[in-house]
């Protein structure tokens, strides 16, 4: 098992896009800490993929919206893997309801994870990340596709998009880039949940390439922003196969 020269933290790294990102960063030579909410078995499986790629990996349970838990996670990563160079905040939750039917307890849940969680992790990264590093948040292409029932989810991601260019300017003097990736419909458990095949096919047809994205498609974009893509800064990168 080799020793990478850079260390990344990937929240939401136990499944879906986060898991693909962790594996891709490991393949690019970065040690990766997987932060997960509840699924230890899947997080350990992600660590197995990281190690199979020749990097070092650890799994840590933390609530991304809890400031102390996030600080403790950073402490552990620094102790076991070294100073942090990259934060990828892929942790997120989704609830689909028309605005007129919106369950406000679900809205509170979305805001806590998607907005507060982004701020808490970004705040800790802004204090600790090494020069030459990168902070990568997650938005969604639904902020432009305007699909019915996605109002609450898209609104929380709109907050992420507002934060990114401001934090990029704040981090410029530290030589740390800040961007967001906005996936289109992507073949993950989160996407498939509660959808009929007819609905899935219709949404896949939104892409100019006439298919759903894969977690690996998104991971490639994240790896570029986390590595060589240093002149891209303060941007929201829409990775959606030309969906419109």
Backbone as numpy.savetxt, mean C-alpha at the origin, in Angstrom:
# Nx Ny Nz CAx CAy CAz Cx Cy Cz
20.53 -17.26 2.74 19.69 -16.07 2.74 20.56 -14.84 2.74
20.50 -14.04 1.70 21.39 -12.91 1.54 21.00 -11.72 2.40
21.86 -10.74 2.47 21.59 -9.53 3.24 21.41 -8.37 2.27
20.23 -7.79 2.26 19.97 -6.67 1.36 20.53 -5.40 1.97
20.72 -4.40 1.13 21.30 -3.15 1.60 20.24 -2.15 2.02
18.98 -2.38 1.64 17.91 -1.48 2.02 16.82 -2.27 2.75
16.08 -1.55 3.58 15.02 -2.16 4.36 13.70 -1.47 4.08
12.68 -2.26 3.83 11.34 -1.74 3.56 10.35 -2.27 4.58
9.37 -1.45 4.89 8.21 -1.87 5.67 7.01 -1.85 4.73
6.28 -2.96 4.67 5.07 -3.04 3.86 3.91 -3.36 4.78
3.00 -2.39 4.95 1.80 -2.67 5.73 0.77 -3.34 4.83
-0.12 -4.10 5.45 -1.07 -4.86 4.64 -0.37 -5.90 3.79
0.74 -6.40 4.28 1.60 -7.26 3.47 1.29 -8.73 3.51
0.21 -9.12 4.19 -0.05 -10.55 4.32 -0.79 -11.12 3.13
-1.49 -10.27 2.36 -2.29 -10.78 1.24 -2.33 -9.75 0.11
-2.82 -10.22 -1.03 -3.15 -9.32 -2.14 -1.99 -8.49 -2.65
-2.26 -7.22 -2.88 -1.26 -6.32 -3.44 -0.07 -6.18 -2.50
-0.33 -6.04 -1.20 0.77 -5.89 -0.25 1.73 -7.06 -0.27
1.19 -8.25 -0.39 2.04 -9.45 -0.45 2.89 -9.45 -1.71
2.29 -9.10 -2.83 3.05 -9.04 -4.08 4.14 -7.97 -4.02
3.83 -6.85 -3.38 4.82 -5.78 -3.21 5.99 -6.27 -2.37
5.70 -6.95 -1.28 6.78 -7.44 -0.41 7.70 -8.38 -1.17
7.12 -9.30 -1.95 7.93 -10.24 -2.72 8.75 -9.54 -3.79
8.15 -8.54 -4.42 8.85 -7.82 -5.50 10.01 -6.98 -4.95
9.81 -6.34 -3.81 10.89 -5.57 -3.20 12.02 -6.49 -2.76
11.68 -7.67 -2.26 12.71 -8.64 -1.88 13.52 -9.07 -3.10
12.82 -9.28 -4.23 13.51 -9.66 -5.47 14.43 -8.56 -5.95
14.11 -7.30 -5.57 14.96 -6.17 -5.95 16.09 -5.94 -4.95
16.21 -6.82 -3.94 17.32 -6.73 -3.01 17.05 -5.98 -1.74
15.80 -5.86 -1.36 15.47 -5.16 -0.12 14.99 -6.16 0.93
15.47 -5.99 2.17 14.89 -6.71 3.28 13.51 -6.12 3.56
12.56 -6.96 3.97 11.18 -6.49 4.08 10.55 -6.93 5.39
9.96 -5.96 6.09 9.14 -6.24 7.26 7.68 -6.17 6.84
6.96 -7.24 7.08 5.54 -7.32 6.73 4.72 -6.97 7.97
3.96 -5.90 7.89 3.07 -5.51 8.98 1.66 -5.96 8.62
1.04 -6.70 9.53 -0.28 -7.25 9.25 -1.22 -6.97 10.41
-2.53 -7.02 10.12 -3.53 -6.71 11.14 -3.90 -7.93 11.98
-4.15 -9.08 11.31 -4.67 -10.21 12.06 -4.25 -11.58 11.54
-3.88 -11.70 10.27 -3.67 -13.02 9.68 -2.19 -13.42 9.74
-1.80 -13.98 10.87 -0.39 -14.33 11.08 0.07 -15.41 10.10
-0.80 -16.36 9.80 -0.41 -17.46 8.90 -0.06 -16.92 7.52
-0.90 -16.03 6.99 -0.62 -15.46 5.67 0.62 -14.57 5.71
0.80 -13.83 6.81 1.99 -12.98 6.93 3.26 -13.83 6.94
3.22 -14.95 7.63 4.38 -15.85 7.65 4.65 -16.42 6.25
3.58 -16.68 5.50 3.77 -17.16 4.13 4.44 -16.10 3.27
4.09 -14.83 3.49 4.75 -13.74 2.77 6.23 -13.69 3.12
6.55 -13.86 4.39 7.96 -13.89 4.81 8.70 -15.02 4.10
8.02 -16.15 3.92 8.63 -17.25 3.17 8.97 -16.86 1.75
8.10 -16.09 1.11 8.38 -15.61 -0.25 9.55 -14.63 -0.26
9.61 -13.77 0.75 10.72 -12.81 0.86 12.05 -13.56 0.98
12.07 -14.55 1.84 13.30 -15.31 2.06 13.67 -16.14 0.83
12.66 -16.64 0.13 12.92 -17.39 -1.10 13.57 -16.52 -2.16
13.32 -15.21 -2.08 13.93 -14.27 -3.02 15.34 -13.86 -2.59
15.80 -14.37 -1.46 17.16 -14.11 -1.03 17.32 -12.95 -0.08
16.21 -12.41 0.42 16.27 -11.28 1.35 15.85 -11.75 2.73
15.99 -10.87 3.70 15.55 -11.16 5.06 14.15 -10.60 5.26
13.32 -11.34 5.96 11.95 -10.89 6.18 11.49 -11.19 7.59
10.63 -10.32 8.11 9.99 -10.56 9.40 8.53 -10.14 9.28
7.70 -10.69 10.16 6.28 -10.33 10.20 5.97 -9.72 11.56
5.23 -8.61 11.55 4.89 -7.90 12.77 3.41 -7.55 12.75
2.73 -7.84 13.84 1.32 -7.46 13.93 1.20 -6.06 14.50
0.41 -5.22 13.84 0.19 -3.86 14.31 -1.05 -3.28 13.65
-1.74 -2.44 14.39 -2.85 -1.65 13.87 -2.25 -0.36 13.31
-2.37 -0.14 12.00 -1.72 1.01 11.38 -2.26 2.34 11.88
-3.44 2.32 12.50 -4.03 3.55 13.01 -3.65 3.83 14.46
-2.89 2.92 15.06 -2.47 3.06 16.46 -1.03 3.57 16.50
-0.86 4.78 16.98 0.45 5.43 16.92 1.52 4.65 17.67
1.19 4.12 18.85 2.18 3.40 19.64 2.57 2.09 18.98
1.58 1.36 18.44 1.87 0.10 17.78 2.75 0.31 16.55
2.50 1.37 15.82 3.32 1.66 14.64 4.74 2.04 15.05
4.88 2.86 16.09 6.21 3.23 16.58 6.97 1.99 17.05
6.26 1.10 17.75 6.90 -0.14 18.22 7.35 -1.00 17.03
6.54 -1.04 15.99 6.90 -1.82 14.80 8.17 -1.26 14.15
8.26 0.06 14.02 9.46 0.67 13.47 10.67 0.35 14.34
10.50 0.41 15.67 11.60 0.07 16.58 12.09 -1.35 16.32
11.16 -2.28 16.18 11.52 -3.68 15.96 12.23 -3.87 14.63
11.74 -3.21 13.60 12.37 -3.31 12.28 13.79 -2.78 12.34
13.98 -1.64 12.98 15.33 -1.06 13.07 16.27 -1.98 13.84
15.75 -2.65 14.85 16.59 -3.54 15.65 16.95 -4.82 14.91
15.99 -5.36 14.15 16.21 -6.67 13.51 16.72 -6.58 12.07
16.32 -5.54 11.35 16.69 -5.45 9.93 17.54 -4.23 9.60
17.58 -3.24 10.49 18.37 -2.04 10.22 17.49 -0.84 9.92
18.10 0.33 9.67 17.35 1.56 9.41 16.38 1.40 8.23
15.26 2.10 8.32 14.21 1.97 7.32 14.47 2.91 6.14
14.37 2.36 4.94 14.54 3.15 3.72 13.23 3.37 2.97
12.31 2.44 3.09 11.08 2.49 2.30 9.89 2.13 3.18
8.84 2.92 3.08 7.54 2.56 3.65 6.54 2.42 2.52
5.86 1.29 2.45 4.75 1.09 1.53 3.51 0.83 2.39
2.58 1.76 2.39 1.39 1.59 3.21 0.26 1.03 2.35
0.23 -0.30 2.24 -0.78 -0.97 1.43 -1.98 -1.43 2.25
-1.95 -1.19 3.55 -3.09 -1.58 4.39 -4.30 -0.73 4.04
-5.44 -1.38 3.88 -6.65 -0.64 3.57 -7.88 -1.50 3.72
-9.01 -0.87 3.94 -10.28 -1.58 4.01 -11.27 -0.93 3.06
-12.29 -1.69 2.66 -13.27 -1.22 1.70 -14.67 -1.60 2.16
-15.61 -0.73 1.92 -17.03 -1.03 2.11 -17.79 -0.34 0.99
-18.67 -1.07 0.34 -19.39 -0.54 -0.81 -20.87 -0.35 -0.46
-21.28 0.91 -0.45 -22.68 1.25 -0.21 -22.99 2.57 -0.90
-24.18 2.68 -1.51 -24.60 4.00 -2.01 -24.65 4.99 -0.85
-24.39 6.23 -1.13 -24.34 7.25 -0.08 -25.66 7.28 0.71
-26.78 7.14 0.03 -28.08 7.23 0.73 -28.27 6.09 1.73
-27.52 5.00 1.56 -27.64 3.84 2.46 -26.43 3.68 3.37
-25.54 4.65 3.37 -24.24 4.50 4.01 -24.37 4.26 5.51
-23.77 3.20 5.97 -23.64 2.88 7.39 -22.46 3.70 7.94
-22.75 4.65 8.78 -21.70 5.56 9.23 -20.66 4.87 10.11
-21.01 3.73 10.70 -19.98 2.98 11.43 -18.96 2.41 10.45
-19.42 2.05 9.25 -18.49 1.60 8.20 -17.62 2.77 7.74
-18.22 3.95 7.60 -17.44 5.13 7.22 -16.33 5.38 8.24
-16.68 5.30 9.52 -15.67 5.51 10.56 -14.54 4.48 10.45
-14.89 3.24 10.13 -13.88 2.19 9.97 -12.96 2.51 8.79
-13.53 2.96 7.69 -12.72 3.30 6.51 -11.79 4.47 6.82
-12.32 5.48 7.48 -11.51 6.66 7.80 -10.37 6.27 8.74
-10.66 5.40 9.70 -9.62 5.04 10.68 -8.45 4.34 10.01
-8.74 3.37 9.15 -7.65 2.62 8.52 -7.04 3.38 7.34
-7.89 3.86 6.44 -7.40 4.41 5.17 -6.83 5.82 5.31
-7.39 6.62 6.19 -6.90 8.00 6.37 -5.97 8.09 7.57
-6.50 7.79 8.75 -5.64 7.87 9.94 -4.45 6.92 9.82
-4.68 5.70 9.32 -3.57 4.76 9.17 -2.48 5.28 8.25
-2.88 5.95 7.17 -1.89 6.55 6.27 -1.10 7.65 6.97
-1.80 8.49 7.73 -1.12 9.57 8.44 -0.18 9.04 9.53
-0.64 8.06 10.28 0.18 7.53 11.38 1.47 6.90 10.85
1.34 6.06 9.82 2.54 5.42 9.28 3.45 6.42 8.58
2.85 7.38 7.86 3.67 8.38 7.19 4.39 9.27 8.19
3.71 9.60 9.28 4.33 10.43 10.32 5.56 9.75 10.89
5.44 8.46 11.20 6.58 7.73 11.76 7.70 7.61 10.73
7.34 7.33 9.49 8.36 7.24 8.44 9.05 8.57 8.23
8.29 9.66 8.29 8.88 10.99 8.08 9.93 11.32 9.13
9.79 10.74 10.30 10.75 10.99 11.37 12.00 10.11 11.25
11.85 8.94 10.63 12.91 7.93 10.73 13.57 7.54 9.41
12.90 7.69 8.31 13.38 7.11 7.06 14.70 7.75 6.64
15.59 6.95 6.09 16.91 7.45 5.73 16.88 8.27 4.45
17.80 9.23 4.31 17.91 9.96 3.04 18.07 8.99 1.88
17.42 9.32 0.77 17.42 8.43 -0.38 16.28 7.44 -0.35
15.43 7.56 0.66 14.33 6.62 0.82 13.06 7.06 0.12
12.00 6.30 0.36 10.73 6.57 -0.33 9.56 6.19 0.58
8.52 7.01 0.52 7.25 6.72 1.17 6.22 6.55 0.07
5.53 5.42 0.08 4.56 5.13 -0.97 3.22 4.78 -0.32
2.23 5.60 -0.60 0.88 5.39 -0.08 0.03 4.76 -1.18
-1.20 4.41 -0.81 -2.11 3.82 -1.79 -3.40 4.62 -1.89
-3.74 4.97 -3.13 -5.05 5.55 -3.43 -5.84 4.51 -4.23
-6.69 4.96 -5.12 -7.48 4.07 -5.97 -7.90 4.82 -7.22
-7.99 4.11 -8.32 -8.46 4.73 -9.56 -9.93 5.11 -9.50
-10.65 4.62 -8.49 -12.06 4.99 -8.35 -12.23 6.48 -8.07
-11.17 7.16 -7.61 -11.27 8.61 -7.45 -11.49 9.30 -8.80
-11.19 8.60 -9.89 -11.47 9.14 -11.24 -12.53 8.36 -11.99
-12.68 7.07 -11.67 -13.68 6.26 -12.38 -15.10 6.54 -11.88
-15.21 7.02 -10.63 -16.50 7.47 -10.10 -17.57 6.38 -10.15
-17.24 5.18 -9.70 -18.18 4.07 -9.74 -19.18 4.18 -8.59
-20.46 3.95 -8.86 -21.47 3.97 -7.79 -21.10 3.00 -6.68
-21.49 3.36 -5.46 -21.29 2.58 -4.24 -19.89 2.71 -3.66
-18.97 3.35 -4.37 -17.60 3.51 -3.89 -17.37 4.86 -3.21
-18.45 5.60 -2.91 -18.29 6.97 -2.43 -17.45 7.10 -1.18
-17.75 6.30 -0.16 -17.01 6.42 1.10 -15.56 6.00 0.92
-15.35 4.89 0.22 -13.99 4.40 -0.02 -13.17 5.42 -0.82
-13.74 5.93 -1.90 -13.03 6.90 -2.73 -12.74 8.19 -1.96
-13.67 8.58 -1.08 -13.45 9.79 -0.30 -12.25 9.65 0.62
-12.08 8.47 1.23 -10.91 8.28 2.09 -9.62 8.29 1.28
-9.67 7.77 0.07 -8.47 7.77 -0.77 -8.19 9.16 -1.34
-9.24 9.97 -1.51 -9.03 11.35 -1.90 -8.21 12.10 -0.86
-8.40 11.77 0.41 -7.59 12.37 1.47 -6.13 11.99 1.33
-5.87 10.73 0.95 -4.49 10.28 0.73 -3.86 11.07 -0.42
-4.62 11.27 -1.49 -4.10 12.01 -2.64 -3.78 13.46 -2.26
-4.54 14.04 -1.35 -4.27 15.41 -0.91 -3.00 15.49 -0.08
-2.75 14.45 0.71 -1.57 14.44 1.58 -0.26 14.32 0.82
-0.24 13.48 -0.22 1.02 13.07 -0.85 1.88 14.24 -1.34
1.37 15.18 -2.15 2.25 16.24 -2.64 2.73 17.18 -1.55
1.94 17.32 -0.49 2.37 18.18 0.62 3.49 17.52 1.40
3.33 16.24 1.71 4.39 15.53 2.42 5.66 15.45 1.57
5.49 15.34 0.25 6.67 15.31 -0.63 7.49 16.58 -0.49
6.80 17.72 -0.40 7.53 18.99 -0.23 8.18 19.07 1.14
7.50 18.54 2.16 8.08 18.55 3.50 9.30 17.65 3.61
9.33 16.57 2.81 10.42 15.61 2.90 11.55 15.88 1.92
11.39 16.89 1.07 12.40 17.17 0.04 13.78 17.41 0.61
13.86 18.14 1.70 15.18 18.44 2.27 15.84 17.20 2.86
15.07 16.15 3.08 15.62 14.88 3.57 15.96 13.93 2.42
15.72 14.36 1.18 15.95 13.51 0.00 15.12 12.24 0.06
13.86 12.39 0.49 12.92 11.28 0.54 11.75 11.59 -0.38
11.44 10.68 -1.29 10.32 10.90 -2.20 9.03 10.37 -1.58
7.92 10.98 -1.98 6.60 10.59 -1.48 5.64 10.51 -2.67
5.06 9.36 -2.89 4.10 9.16 -3.98 2.97 8.26 -3.53
1.92 8.22 -4.33 0.85 7.25 -4.12 0.64 6.47 -5.40
0.28 5.22 -5.26 -0.12 4.38 -6.39 -1.64 4.21 -6.30
-2.31 4.40 -7.44 -3.77 4.29 -7.50 -4.14 3.15 -8.43
-4.27 1.93 -7.88 -4.61 0.80 -8.75 -6.02 0.92 -9.31
-6.21 0.35 -10.49 -7.55 0.10 -10.99 -8.03 -1.22 -10.43
-9.14 -1.75 -10.95 -9.64 -3.03 -10.48 -8.55 -4.11 -10.59
-8.27 -4.75 -9.47 -7.16 -5.70 -9.38 -7.67 -7.02 -8.78
-7.18 -8.11 -9.30 -7.66 -9.44 -8.91 -7.14 -9.83 -7.54
-7.82 -9.36 -6.51 -7.50 -9.71 -5.13 -8.77 -10.19 -4.44
-8.60 -10.81 -3.27 -9.76 -11.23 -2.49 -10.66 -10.05 -2.17
-10.06 -8.91 -1.85 -10.81 -7.71 -1.52 -11.71 -7.29 -2.68
-11.18 -7.40 -3.90 -11.97 -7.01 -5.08 -13.10 -8.01 -5.36
-12.81 -9.30 -5.29 -13.80 -10.32 -5.68 -14.95 -10.44 -4.68
-14.71 -10.03 -3.44 -15.70 -10.24 -2.38 -17.05 -9.62 -2.73
-18.08 -10.46 -2.75 -19.45 -9.97 -2.95 -19.84 -9.62 -4.37
-18.99 -9.93 -5.36 -19.28 -9.56 -6.75 -19.63 -10.80 -7.57
-20.64 -10.68 -8.41 -20.98 -11.75 -9.34 -19.98 -11.76 -10.50
-19.93 -12.87 -11.23 -19.04 -12.95 -12.38 -19.39 -11.90 -13.42
-20.69 -11.62 -13.55 -21.13 -10.59 -14.51 -20.56 -9.22 -14.15
-20.62 -8.90 -12.88 -20.08 -7.62 -12.43 -18.57 -7.58 -12.61
-17.90 -8.68 -12.28 -16.45 -8.74 -12.44 -16.06 -8.53 -13.91
-16.77 -9.19 -14.82 -16.46 -9.04 -16.25 -16.70 -7.62 -16.72
-17.76 -7.00 -16.23 -18.05 -5.62 -16.64 -16.96 -4.66 -16.17
-16.53 -4.85 -14.93 -15.48 -3.97 -14.40 -14.15 -4.21 -15.11
-13.83 -5.48 -15.41 -12.60 -5.79 -16.14 -12.60 -5.10 -17.50
-13.79 -4.95 -18.09 -13.90 -4.30 -19.39 -13.63 -2.81 -19.37
-13.53 -2.22 -18.18 -13.19 -0.79 -18.10 -11.76 -0.53 -18.57
-10.90 -1.54 -18.45 -9.50 -1.38 -18.84 -9.36 -1.45 -20.36
-8.49 -0.61 -20.89 -8.20 -0.66 -22.33 -7.61 -2.02 -22.72
-7.01 -2.71 -21.77 -6.43 -4.03 -22.02 -7.43 -5.15 -21.76
-8.64 -4.77 -21.36 -9.76 -5.70 -21.22 -9.47 -6.84 -20.24
-8.85 -6.50 -19.12 -8.63 -7.49 -18.07 -8.47 -6.77 -16.74
-8.58 -7.54 -15.67 -8.24 -7.02 -14.37 -6.73 -6.91 -14.24
-6.28 -5.99 -13.41 -4.86 -5.98 -13.06 -4.55 -7.14 -12.15
-3.27 -7.45 -12.02 -2.82 -8.45 -11.07 -2.04 -7.74 -9.95
-1.96 -8.35 -8.79 -1.13 -7.75 -7.74 0.30 -7.50 -8.21
0.81 -8.38 -9.07 2.18 -8.21 -9.58 2.30 -6.98 -10.48
1.24 -6.66 -11.24 1.24 -5.43 -12.04 1.47 -4.21 -11.15
0.77 -4.19 -10.04 0.88 -3.04 -9.13 2.24 -3.05 -8.43
2.71 -4.23 -8.06 4.00 -4.34 -7.36 5.15 -3.81 -8.20
5.07 -3.99 -9.52 6.12 -3.47 -10.40 6.21 -1.95 -10.31
5.05 -1.30 -10.24 5.02 0.17 -10.14 5.60 0.61 -8.80
5.20 -0.07 -7.73 5.70 0.27 -6.41 7.22 0.09 -6.35
7.73 -1.00 -6.91 9.16 -1.25 -6.88 9.94 -0.17 -7.61
9.38 0.34 -8.70 10.04 1.43 -9.42 10.10 2.69 -8.56
9.00 3.02 -7.90 8.97 4.21 -7.05 9.86 4.03 -5.83
10.00 2.79 -5.37 10.81 2.51 -4.18 12.30 2.39 -4.51
12.63 2.37 -5.79 14.02 2.19 -6.19 14.50 3.25 -7.15
14.51 2.94 -8.46 15.13 3.86 -9.42 14.31 5.09 -9.77
13.01 5.08 -9.47 12.15 6.18 -9.95 12.19 7.41 -9.09
13.37 7.95 -8.83 13.52 9.02 -7.85 13.07 10.38 -8.36
12.92 10.55 -9.66 12.49 11.85 -10.15 10.96 11.96 -10.21
10.29 10.89 -9.90 8.84 10.93 -9.71 8.60 11.20 -8.24
7.97 12.33 -7.94 7.82 12.75 -6.54 6.58 13.61 -6.40
5.83 13.36 -5.33 4.62 14.12 -5.08 3.49 13.78 -6.02
3.52 12.57 -6.58 2.56 12.21 -7.64 1.62 11.08 -7.18
0.49 11.03 -7.85 -0.40 9.88 -7.76 -0.31 9.15 -9.09
0.22 7.94 -9.07 0.45 7.16 -10.27 -0.72 6.20 -10.47
-1.48 6.40 -11.54 -2.65 5.57 -11.81 -2.22 4.33 -12.59
-2.28 3.18 -11.90 -1.85 1.91 -12.49 -3.10 1.09 -12.73
-3.70 1.25 -13.92 -5.02 0.67 -14.16 -5.24 0.14 -15.57
-4.17 -0.01 -16.35 -4.32 -0.57 -17.69 -5.13 0.28 -18.64
-5.22 1.57 -18.35 -5.99 2.47 -19.21 -7.47 2.48 -18.92
-7.85 2.16 -17.69 -9.26 2.19 -17.31 -9.78 3.63 -17.32
-10.99 3.79 -17.82 -11.58 5.12 -17.87 -13.10 5.00 -17.86
